[in-house]
Coordinates of C-alpha atoms in Angstrom, one line a residue:
M23 CA 7.8 86.1 23.8
H24 CA 10.6 84.9 25.8
F25 CA 12.8 85.2 22.6
L26 CA 11.5 88.9 22.2
R27 CA 12.0 89.6 25.9
W28 CA 15.7 88.4 26.0
I29 CA 16.3 90.6 23.0
G30 CA 15.1 93.6 24.8
I31 CA 17.1 93.0 27.9
G32 CA 20.0 92.3 26.0
S33 CA 19.5 95.5 24.3
L34 CA 18.9 97.4 27.3
G35 CA 22.2 96.1 28.9
L36 CA 24.1 97.1 25.7
A37 CA 22.6 100.6 25.9
I38 CA 23.5 101.0 29.6
S39 CA 27.1 99.7 28.8
W40 CA 27.7 102.3 25.9
Q41 CA 26.2 105.2 28.1
A42 CA 28.6 104.3 30.8
A43 CA 31.5 104.1 28.3
A44 CA 30.5 107.4 27.0
A45 CA 30.2 108.9 30.3
S46 CA 33.5 107.7 31.1
I47 CA 35.0 109.0 27.9
N48 CA 33.4 112.5 28.6
Q49 CA 34.9 112.7 32.3
P50 CA 38.3 114.8 32.2
Q51 CA 41.3 112.7 32.2
A52 CA 44.4 113.7 34.4
L53 CA 47.2 114.5 31.8
H54 CA 49.9 115.2 34.3
T55 CA 50.5 114.4 37.9
T56 CA 53.3 115.4 40.3
I57 CA 54.1 113.1 43.0
T58 CA 56.2 114.3 45.7
V59 CA 58.3 112.0 47.9
N60 CA 58.1 112.8 51.6
T61 CA 60.4 110.4 53.2
F62 CA 64.1 109.1 52.4
V63 CA 63.1 105.5 53.7
D64 CA 62.7 102.7 51.3
D65 CA 59.2 101.9 52.5
L66 CA 56.4 100.0 51.0
T67 CA 54.4 99.7 54.1
P68 CA 50.5 100.3 53.2
N69 CA 48.5 103.0 55.0
N70 CA 51.3 104.6 57.1
G71 CA 50.8 108.0 55.7
T72 CA 54.0 108.5 53.6
C73 CA 55.1 108.6 50.1
S74 CA 58.4 106.8 49.6
L75 CA 60.5 106.8 46.4
R76 CA 59.6 103.1 45.8
E77 CA 55.9 103.8 46.3
A78 CA 56.0 107.0 44.1
I79 CA 57.3 105.1 41.1
Q80 CA 54.8 102.1 41.7
A81 CA 52.2 104.9 41.6
A82 CA 53.5 106.4 38.3
N83 CA 53.7 102.8 36.7
T84 CA 50.2 101.7 37.7
N85 CA 48.2 104.8 37.7
L86 CA 46.9 103.9 41.0
A87 CA 47.4 105.6 44.3
V88 CA 50.0 104.1 46.7
D89 CA 49.7 105.0 50.3
A90 CA 50.1 108.7 50.5
C91 CA 51.2 108.8 46.8
P92 CA 48.4 110.0 44.4
A93 CA 47.5 108.0 41.3
G94 CA 49.8 108.6 38.4
S95 CA 48.4 109.6 34.9
A96 CA 49.3 109.9 31.3
S97 CA 52.6 111.8 32.4
D98 CA 54.1 111.9 35.9
T99 CA 56.7 113.9 37.6
I100 CA 58.3 112.3 40.8
Q101 CA 59.9 115.3 42.8
L102 CA 62.7 114.6 45.3
A103 CA 63.8 116.8 47.9
A104 CA 67.6 117.1 48.9
G105 CA 68.9 114.1 50.6
S106 CA 69.8 110.5 50.3
Y107 CA 67.1 107.9 49.0
T108 CA 69.0 104.6 50.4
L109 CA 67.5 101.3 49.0
S110 CA 67.1 98.7 51.5
L111 CA 64.2 96.2 50.6
T112 CA 66.0 93.2 49.3
G113 CA 64.3 89.8 48.1
A114 CA 63.5 88.3 44.8
E115 CA 63.3 90.2 41.5
S116 CA 60.0 92.3 41.7
P117 CA 59.0 95.8 41.9
Q118 CA 58.7 95.5 45.7
T119 CA 62.4 94.9 46.4
G120 CA 65.7 95.3 44.9
D121 CA 66.1 97.9 41.9
L122 CA 63.5 100.6 41.1
D123 CA 61.5 99.8 37.8
L124 CA 60.3 102.5 35.9
N125 CA 57.9 102.3 32.8
G126 CA 55.9 105.0 31.6
T127 CA 56.1 108.7 30.5
I128 CA 57.9 109.7 34.1
Q129 CA 60.3 112.3 35.0
L130 CA 62.2 111.7 38.2
T131 CA 63.6 115.1 39.3
G132 CA 65.7 116.2 42.3
V133 CA 67.4 119.4 43.5
T134 CA 70.9 119.1 42.3
S135 CA 72.9 116.1 41.3
A136 CA 74.9 116.7 44.5
T137 CA 72.3 116.6 47.1
S138 CA 69.4 114.6 45.7
I139 CA 70.8 111.0 46.0
I140 CA 69.5 107.3 44.9
N141 CA 71.9 105.2 46.8
A142 CA 71.6 101.5 45.9
N143 CA 73.5 100.8 48.9
G144 CA 75.0 97.7 47.1
I145 CA 71.9 95.7 47.4
D146 CA 71.1 95.7 43.8
R147 CA 71.2 97.9 40.6
A148 CA 69.5 101.3 41.4
L149 CA 67.2 101.8 38.5
E150 CA 65.7 99.6 35.7
I151 CA 64.0 101.2 32.7
T152 CA 61.6 98.6 30.9
G153 CA 60.0 101.0 28.5
G154 CA 58.3 104.1 28.1
N155 CA 59.7 107.6 28.3
V156 CA 61.7 108.1 31.5
S157 CA 63.8 111.3 32.4
L158 CA 66.2 111.5 35.2
R159 CA 67.1 115.1 36.2
N160 CA 69.3 116.7 38.9
L161 CA 69.9 113.4 40.3
Q162 CA 73.0 111.3 41.8
V163 CA 72.6 107.7 41.1
R164 CA 75.4 105.8 43.2
E165 CA 76.6 102.3 44.7
G166 CA 74.6 100.3 42.5
F167 CA 75.9 96.4 42.4
L168 CA 74.1 93.2 41.1
G169 CA 76.6 90.4 41.3
G170 CA 74.9 87.6 39.4
S171 CA 74.9 84.1 39.6
V172 CA 76.6 80.9 38.0
E173 CA 73.5 80.6 35.7
E174 CA 73.9 84.0 34.3
S175 CA 76.8 84.5 31.7
M176 CA 76.3 88.4 31.9
V177 CA 74.8 90.8 34.1
Y178 CA 73.9 94.2 32.5
G179 CA 73.8 97.5 34.4
Q180 CA 75.1 98.2 37.8
G181 CA 73.8 101.6 38.2
I182 CA 71.1 101.8 35.7
L183 CA 69.8 99.2 33.3
H184 CA 68.0 100.6 30.2
R185 CA 66.3 97.7 28.6
A186 CA 64.0 99.5 26.1
G187 CA 62.1 102.7 25.4
S188 CA 63.4 106.3 25.7
L189 CA 65.7 107.3 28.7
T190 CA 67.1 111.1 29.1
I191 CA 69.7 111.7 31.8
D192 CA 70.2 115.4 32.2
N193 CA 72.3 117.4 34.8
S194 CA 72.8 114.3 36.8
T195 CA 75.8 112.1 38.2
L196 CA 76.3 108.6 38.3
T197 CA 79.3 107.4 40.5
T198 CA 80.8 104.3 42.4
N199 CA 78.4 102.0 40.6
G200 CA 79.6 98.3 40.2
M201 CA 82.1 98.6 43.3
S202 CA 82.2 95.5 45.5
P203 CA 85.1 94.0 47.8
N204 CA 84.6 90.5 45.9
R205 CA 84.6 92.2 42.5
N206 CA 87.2 89.9 41.0
S207 CA 85.9 86.6 42.2
L208 CA 82.4 86.7 40.6
A209 CA 80.2 84.2 39.2
S210 CA 79.0 86.3 36.0
D211 CA 80.8 88.8 33.8
M212 CA 79.5 92.4 33.8
S213 CA 78.5 94.9 31.0
G214 CA 77.6 98.6 32.1
G215 CA 79.2 99.6 35.4
G216 CA 77.4 103.1 35.3
I217 CA 74.7 102.0 32.8
A218 CA 73.8 99.4 30.4
S219 CA 71.6 100.4 27.5
L220 CA 70.5 97.6 25.6
S221 CA 67.7 99.1 23.1
G222 CA 65.9 102.2 22.4
Y223 CA 67.3 105.7 22.7
L224 CA 69.4 107.0 25.6
T225 CA 70.4 110.7 25.8
I226 CA 72.9 112.0 28.2
T227 CA 73.4 116.0 28.5
N228 CA 75.3 118.1 31.2
S229 CA 76.2 115.0 33.2
L230 CA 79.1 113.5 35.1
I231 CA 79.8 109.7 34.9
E232 CA 82.8 108.9 37.0
K233 CA 84.5 106.5 39.3
N234 CA 82.5 103.3 38.2
Y235 CA 83.8 99.9 38.0
G236 CA 83.2 97.3 35.5
P237 CA 83.5 94.0 37.4
Y238 CA 85.0 91.2 35.7
V239 CA 85.7 87.3 36.0
Y240 CA 89.2 86.7 36.0
M241 CA 90.7 85.6 32.5
E242 CA 87.2 86.2 30.9
S243 CA 86.0 89.1 28.7
G244 CA 83.7 90.9 31.0
G245 CA 84.0 94.2 32.8
I246 CA 83.0 96.1 29.6
G247 CA 81.8 99.7 29.6
A248 CA 82.7 100.4 33.2
G249 CA 80.8 104.1 32.5
L250 CA 78.5 102.9 29.7
Y251 CA 77.8 100.0 27.7
I252 CA 75.8 100.1 24.6
D253 CA 74.2 97.1 22.9
E254 CA 71.8 98.2 20.0
S255 CA 70.6 101.4 21.1
T256 CA 71.0 104.7 19.8
V257 CA 72.9 106.9 22.1
S258 CA 73.8 110.7 22.3
I259 CA 75.9 112.4 24.6
T260 CA 76.5 116.1 24.7
N261 CA 78.3 118.5 27.0
S262 CA 79.2 115.6 29.6
R263 CA 82.2 114.0 31.3
F264 CA 83.1 110.3 31.6
S265 CA 86.0 110.3 34.2
Q266 CA 88.1 107.8 36.3
S267 CA 86.3 104.6 35.6
T268 CA 88.2 101.4 35.6
G269 CA 87.1 98.0 33.8
G270 CA 88.0 95.8 30.7
A271 CA 87.5 96.9 27.3
G272 CA 85.7 100.3 27.1
S273 CA 86.6 101.6 30.6
A274 CA 84.4 104.8 29.9
I275 CA 82.1 103.5 26.8
Y276 CA 81.8 100.0 25.3
N277 CA 79.6 100.3 22.0
D278 CA 79.2 96.8 21.0
A279 CA 76.6 97.2 18.2
G280 CA 74.8 100.7 18.6
H281 CA 74.9 104.1 17.2
L282 CA 76.8 106.6 19.6
T283 CA 77.1 110.4 19.0
L284 CA 79.6 112.1 21.6
N285 CA 79.6 115.9 21.1
N286 CA 81.3 118.7 23.0
S287 CA 82.4 116.1 26.0
T288 CA 85.4 115.0 27.7
I289 CA 86.8 111.5 28.4
D290 CA 89.6 111.4 30.9
R291 CA 91.7 109.6 33.6
H292 CA 90.2 106.0 32.9
T293 CA 92.1 102.8 33.5
G294 CA 91.7 99.7 31.6
I295 CA 92.6 96.3 33.0
N296 CA 93.7 94.5 29.8
D297 CA 95.9 95.3 26.9
Y298 CA 92.9 96.2 24.7
A299 CA 91.0 98.1 27.3
A300 CA 90.7 101.6 25.5
A301 CA 88.7 104.2 27.4
L302 CA 86.1 104.3 24.3
V303 CA 85.6 101.1 22.2
T304 CA 83.6 100.8 19.2
N305 CA 83.3 96.8 18.5
S306 CA 81.0 96.6 15.6
G307 CA 78.7 99.6 16.2
Q308 CA 79.3 103.4 14.7
T309 CA 80.6 106.0 16.5
V310 CA 80.9 109.7 15.9
V311 CA 83.1 112.0 18.0
N312 CA 82.8 115.8 17.7
A313 CA 84.5 118.7 19.3
S314 CA 85.5 116.3 22.5
I315 CA 88.6 115.8 24.7
F316 CA 90.4 112.6 25.4
S317 CA 93.1 113.0 28.0
L318 CA 95.2 110.7 30.4
N319 CA 93.3 107.4 29.6
K320 CA 95.3 104.2 30.1
P321 CA 96.4 102.1 28.2
G322 CA 94.6 104.2 25.5
A323 CA 91.8 106.4 24.4
M324 CA 90.1 104.8 21.7
W325 CA 90.0 101.4 20.0
V326 CA 88.0 100.6 16.7
G327 CA 87.2 96.7 16.0
R328 CA 84.9 95.7 13.0
G329 CA 82.6 98.8 13.5
S330 CA 83.4 102.6 12.5
A331 CA 84.4 105.8 13.9
T332 CA 84.6 109.4 13.0
V333 CA 86.4 111.8 15.1
K334 CA 86.2 115.7 14.3
N335 CA 87.5 118.7 15.8
S336 CA 88.5 116.7 18.8
L337 CA 91.7 116.6 21.2
F338 CA 93.7 113.5 22.3
N339 CA 96.4 114.6 24.9
G340 CA 98.5 112.4 27.3
N341 CA 96.7 109.0 26.5
G342 CA 98.8 105.8 26.6
G343 CA 100.4 103.1 28.6
N344 CA 102.5 100.0 28.5
G345 CA 101.0 96.8 27.6
S346 CA 101.0 93.9 30.2
F347 CA 101.2 90.6 28.1
Y348 CA 101.2 92.3 24.7
C349 CA 102.6 95.5 23.2
S350 CA 100.4 98.6 23.4
N351 CA 99.6 99.8 20.1
G352 CA 97.9 103.3 19.8
G353 CA 98.0 105.4 22.6
A354 CA 95.4 107.8 21.3
I355 CA 93.6 105.3 18.8
S356 CA 94.1 101.7 17.6
S357 CA 91.8 100.8 14.9
S358 CA 91.0 97.6 12.9
G359 CA 87.8 99.1 11.4
T360 CA 86.8 102.2 9.4
L361 CA 88.5 105.2 11.0
T362 CA 88.0 108.8 9.5
V363 CA 89.8 111.8 11.4
S364 CA 89.6 115.4 10.7
N365 CA 90.7 118.8 12.1
S366 CA 92.1 117.2 15.2
R367 CA 94.9 117.2 17.4
F368 CA 97.0 114.2 18.8
I369 CA 99.6 115.5 21.4
N370 CA 101.7 113.8 24.1
N371 CA 100.2 110.3 23.4
W372 CA 102.4 107.2 24.0
A373 CA 102.6 103.5 23.7
N374 CA 104.8 100.6 23.1
N375 CA 104.1 101.0 19.4
A376 CA 102.2 103.8 17.5
G377 CA 102.3 106.4 20.0
A378 CA 99.1 108.4 18.6
I379 CA 97.5 106.0 15.9
G380 CA 97.8 102.5 15.4
V381 CA 96.0 101.2 12.2
V382 CA 96.2 97.5 12.2
T383 CA 93.8 96.4 9.4
G384 CA 90.7 98.2 7.7
T385 CA 90.7 101.7 6.5
A386 CA 91.9 105.2 7.9
T387 CA 91.5 108.5 6.3
I388 CA 93.0 111.3 8.4
D389 CA 93.2 115.0 7.3
H390 CA 93.8 118.5 8.7
S391 CA 95.4 117.3 11.7
E392 CA 98.2 117.9 14.2
F393 CA 100.5 115.0 15.5
S394 CA 103.3 116.3 17.9
G395 CA 104.8 115.3 21.1
N396 CA 103.9 111.6 20.9
S397 CA 106.3 108.9 21.8
T398 CA 106.8 105.3 21.8
Y399 CA 109.0 103.1 24.2
R400 CA 111.0 99.9 23.9
T401 CA 110.3 97.4 26.5
T402 CA 109.4 93.6 27.3
T403 CA 106.1 92.5 28.4
G404 CA 104.8 89.1 29.5
R405 CA 104.8 87.7 26.0
A406 CA 106.2 90.0 23.6
E407 CA 109.3 92.2 22.7
C408 CA 108.1 95.9 22.1
L409 CA 110.4 97.8 19.6
G410 CA 109.0 101.4 20.1
D411 CA 108.3 101.7 16.3
G412 CA 106.2 104.7 15.2
G413 CA 106.4 107.5 17.3
A414 CA 103.3 109.0 15.9
M415 CA 101.8 106.5 13.8
S416 CA 102.1 102.8 12.6
T417 CA 100.1 101.6 9.5
G418 CA 101.0 97.8 9.3
N419 CA 99.3 94.3 8.6
G420 CA 96.9 95.5 5.9
G421 CA 95.3 98.8 6.9
K422 CA 94.5 101.0 3.9
V423 CA 95.8 104.5 5.2
R424 CA 95.6 108.0 3.6
L425 CA 97.1 111.2 5.4
D426 CA 96.2 114.5 3.8
S427 CA 96.9 118.0 4.9
S428 CA 98.3 117.2 8.1
T429 CA 101.5 117.9 10.1
I430 CA 103.7 115.4 12.0
A431 CA 106.5 117.1 14.2
Y432 CA 108.3 116.6 17.1
N433 CA 107.5 113.1 17.7
R434 CA 110.1 110.6 19.3
A435 CA 110.6 107.0 19.3
D436 CA 112.9 104.3 20.6
G437 CA 112.5 102.2 17.6
F438 CA 111.9 102.7 13.9
A439 CA 110.5 106.0 12.6
A440 CA 109.4 108.8 14.9
G441 CA 107.0 109.9 12.4
I442 CA 105.3 106.9 10.8
V443 CA 106.3 103.2 10.2
H444 CA 104.8 101.3 7.6
S445 CA 105.5 97.7 7.7
N446 CA 104.3 94.3 6.4
N447 CA 101.7 95.9 4.3
P448 CA 100.7 95.3 0.8
N449 CA 98.8 98.5 0.5
P450 CA 100.8 101.8 -0.2
L451 CA 100.6 104.4 2.5
I452 CA 99.4 107.7 0.9
I453 CA 100.4 111.0 1.9
T454 CA 99.5 114.2 0.5
N455 CA 99.7 117.9 1.2
S456 CA 101.3 117.1 4.4
T457 CA 104.7 118.2 6.5
I458 CA 106.7 115.6 8.2
V459 CA 109.6 117.5 10.1
S460 CA 111.8 117.4 13.2
N461 CA 111.0 114.0 14.5
T462 CA 113.7 112.1 16.3
N463 CA 114.4 108.4 17.3
T464 CA 117.0 106.4 19.1
L465 CA 117.4 103.1 17.4
L466 CA 121.1 102.0 17.2
T467 CA 122.4 98.5 16.3
P468 CA 122.8 96.7 19.7
D469 CA 126.2 95.4 18.8
S470 CA 128.0 98.2 17.2
G471 CA 126.0 101.0 18.4
S472 CA 125.6 102.4 14.7
I473 CA 122.5 103.6 13.2
V474 CA 120.3 100.9 11.7
E475 CA 120.5 101.1 7.9
N476 CA 116.8 100.8 7.0
D477 CA 115.9 103.3 9.8
G478 CA 114.1 106.6 8.7
P479 CA 113.5 108.7 11.7
G480 CA 110.5 110.5 9.7
I481 CA 108.9 107.7 7.7
T482 CA 110.2 104.1 7.4
A483 CA 108.7 101.6 4.8
L484 CA 109.6 97.8 5.9
Y485 CA 109.5 94.6 4.5
S486 CA 108.6 95.9 0.7
S487 CA 105.7 98.0 1.9
T488 CA 105.7 101.1 -0.1
V489 CA 104.8 104.8 0.4
Q490 CA 103.3 107.3 -2.0
L491 CA 104.2 111.0 -1.6
S492 CA 102.4 114.0 -3.3
N493 CA 103.0 117.7 -2.5
T494 CA 104.7 116.8 0.6
I495 CA 107.7 118.0 3.0
V496 CA 109.8 115.5 4.7
A497 CA 112.7 117.3 6.5
G498 CA 114.7 117.8 9.7
N499 CA 114.2 114.3 10.9
R500 CA 117.0 112.8 12.9
N501 CA 118.3 109.9 14.8
S502 CA 119.5 111.8 18.2
A503 CA 121.4 108.6 19.3
S504 CA 123.8 108.8 16.3
N505 CA 123.2 112.3 15.2
V506 CA 122.4 111.2 11.7
A507 CA 119.7 113.2 9.7
R508 CA 117.9 111.0 7.7
D509 CA 114.1 111.8 6.6
C510 CA 113.2 108.4 4.8
S511 CA 114.1 104.6 4.2
G512 CA 112.3 102.0 2.3
L513 CA 110.5 102.0 -0.9
F514 CA 109.0 105.5 -1.9
S515 CA 107.2 106.6 -5.1
S516 CA 106.7 110.4 -5.7
Q517 CA 103.4 111.5 -7.4
G518 CA 105.1 115.1 -7.9
H519 CA 106.2 118.0 -6.0
V520 CA 108.0 116.5 -3.1
L521 CA 110.5 118.3 -1.0
I522 CA 112.9 115.9 0.9
E523 CA 115.9 117.4 2.8
H524 CA 117.7 114.3 3.7
A525 CA 117.3 111.4 1.2
D526 CA 120.2 109.0 1.1
A527 CA 120.5 105.7 -0.5
V528 CA 118.3 104.0 1.9
C529 CA 115.4 106.2 0.8
N530 CA 114.7 104.4 -2.5
L531 CA 112.7 107.3 -4.2
T532 CA 111.2 107.2 -7.6
Q533 CA 111.2 110.8 -8.3
A534 CA 108.5 112.8 -10.4
T535 CA 107.8 116.3 -11.6
G536 CA 108.5 119.0 -9.4
D537 CA 110.7 117.2 -6.7
L538 CA 113.2 119.2 -4.5
I539 CA 115.7 116.7 -3.2
G540 CA 118.4 117.8 -0.8
V541 CA 116.8 121.1 -0.1
Q542 CA 116.1 122.9 3.1
P543 CA 112.2 124.0 3.3
L544 CA 113.0 127.0 5.3
L545 CA 110.0 126.7 7.8
G546 CA 108.8 129.3 10.0
S547 CA 107.2 128.8 13.5
F548 CA 105.0 125.9 14.7
D549 CA 102.0 127.5 15.9
F550 CA 98.0 127.5 15.1
H551 CA 98.4 130.4 12.6
G552 CA 94.6 131.1 12.8
G553 CA 93.6 127.5 12.8
A554 CA 92.5 124.7 15.4
T555 CA 95.6 122.7 14.8
R556 CA 99.3 123.8 14.8
S557 CA 101.3 123.6 11.6
F558 CA 104.4 125.3 10.4
S559 CA 104.2 128.5 8.5
L560 CA 106.6 129.2 5.5
D561 CA 109.2 131.8 5.2
P562 CA 108.7 134.1 2.4
A563 CA 112.0 132.7 0.7
S564 CA 110.9 129.1 1.2
P565 CA 111.5 126.9 -1.9
A566 CA 108.1 125.5 -1.2
V567 CA 106.1 128.5 -1.9
D568 CA 104.3 128.1 -5.2
A569 CA 106.2 125.2 -6.0
G570 CA 103.3 122.8 -6.0
P571 CA 100.7 121.7 -8.3
S572 CA 98.0 124.0 -9.6
T573 CA 95.4 121.9 -7.6
C574 CA 96.1 120.2 -4.2
G575 CA 92.6 120.4 -2.5
A576 CA 90.5 123.2 -1.5
T577 CA 91.9 124.3 1.7
D578 CA 95.3 123.9 3.8
Q579 CA 95.7 122.3 7.1
R580 CA 94.0 125.4 8.8
Y581 CA 91.1 125.2 6.5
F582 CA 92.5 128.4 4.7
P583 CA 91.8 128.5 0.7
R584 CA 94.5 127.2 -1.7
P585 CA 96.0 127.8 -4.1
V586 CA 97.0 131.5 -4.0
D587 CA 99.6 133.3 -5.7
G588 CA 102.5 133.4 -2.9
D589 CA 105.3 134.6 -5.0
D590 CA 103.5 137.4 -6.9
D591 CA 104.1 136.0 -10.6
D592 CA 100.2 136.3 -11.1
Q593 CA 99.9 132.6 -11.1
A594 CA 98.2 130.8 -8.3
R595 CA 100.1 127.6 -7.3
C596 CA 99.8 125.3 -4.3
D597 CA 102.9 125.6 -1.7
I598 CA 104.6 122.3 -1.0
G599 CA 103.3 120.8 2.3
A600 CA 100.4 121.3 4.7
F601 CA 100.8 125.3 5.0
E602 CA 99.6 127.9 2.2
F603 CA 101.7 131.0 2.4
G604 CA 99.8 134.2 2.1
S605 CA 96.2 132.5 2.4
A606 CA 93.7 134.3 4.5
A607 CA 91.2 132.7 6.5
I608 CA 87.9 131.9 5.3
Q609 CA 85.0 133.5 7.1
Y610 CA 83.7 130.6 8.9
T611 CA 85.1 129.0 12.3
F612 CA 85.3 125.6 13.7
Y613 CA 85.0 124.8 17.4
I614 CA 87.6 122.5 19.0
P615 CA 88.5 122.3 22.6
M616 CA 91.8 124.3 23.2
T617 CA 92.1 124.2 27.1
I618 CA 95.1 121.8 26.6
K619 CA 98.0 122.6 24.9

């Protein structure tokens, strides 16, 4: 009997439990809550009738009411009025003190990025995202600083630390994070002055990341990613600007091992504090740059390590700087990984060696691009004598380089080759369908002041390195100090249809079918001619018209179709060089920023 009664009571309890659960399930669930912050004070005092930013975030994280903040729900919007929300609660790491921790589907929204300000006040980083789906809109995040301790080898994220989950930053500004009066005597290295993204997904749109700092321990490798540090996350940046940040490698962005896409954005006026501190660094990750501008970054714009970088439809203008201990190499791009460049402009960049692009190792494929006004300067650094070689490009030490359908013009160098220097490289430099003209250098023999015998102001191949030319113009290159016209020096192999205006004995050329040696190309103007990059047009009487092969790729440098019949003999043949005379534009367009010329 007792056993039967126990069964009955148990069954009754189970039934009541299921009824309660069913009733709970049938209750309407809050799908979205808007939590309005009504004080600027960093407050967590219970029952004082206010809803502070810290209390609002805690209500959203826990789905419980906190003081005057309503309970959060499945999705929350935290609304900030115009004003400065300054953090002041210090103490051990917890949600109650220091930075603001977000985890859940939360949208933190201000009025504008100029007026709704989260000021970390130097007490800690500003925000830490530990998971969920977080959005920051119309906000300014500033003055985050977390110094670390001797037990920590690295501190991530001075303004924002994105540990996991999805983070979207839209119409927002991150500024003056990572700043400290003692930033050069820290206990720990730093990664990510503005933001550090360690995993998950980060999306940045219509935003400004500026004037952040990557603190570093002296003589160590820290201070990387002063604007943004990427570990293993996937990052998409669109219609945004990174500007005027200072740090070690990657003073704008350091992509350690992630996937970065940069589209229609600007990276400008960054300052690196060591010789390898380009504004955008790709260490072992993957980077794609499209329709973007890099300008006035020191000592360089991009550096590619073991990873890969693809650059399309972009502009590199005025980047560069002198090295301090070692020679700077590649004012626009220095690459030891896998580099692909197309439909881009490199103008007015400079370095001690390789004014625009320096390929150290790895592979580089460059096509449909313009190199003009780039320079190299001879100088002495703390540990090296910089010769000023390769006004536009240097391709030494094992890099595999192919240049196609491009123009290299009006570059200058103090040392060898104002156009391209190819040195100490067992791999041939391959140049096809290109125009290399009017580059000048000033290299002279120190004792006699005469021209250096193996110097070719256009292209120089040194130490048994070789250059393969195909359907290419090399003309009008000159040593301006000695007034000697010389287009090439070293070992050259023609693959056919090469026009070289000044090829003396030091240009050891193996000729092939269709070569034109000692001939003026009769070039037209250097302009856009309907394309996104500048090239030289051809005079109708140019010997290069219809003097190339029957096939030379589908388009010229402007992406105009080739070949066409330029001399009206009813036979369509390619013109020698990067420009196809008489070709009309294909009916589609490329976007490329043209604001700087």
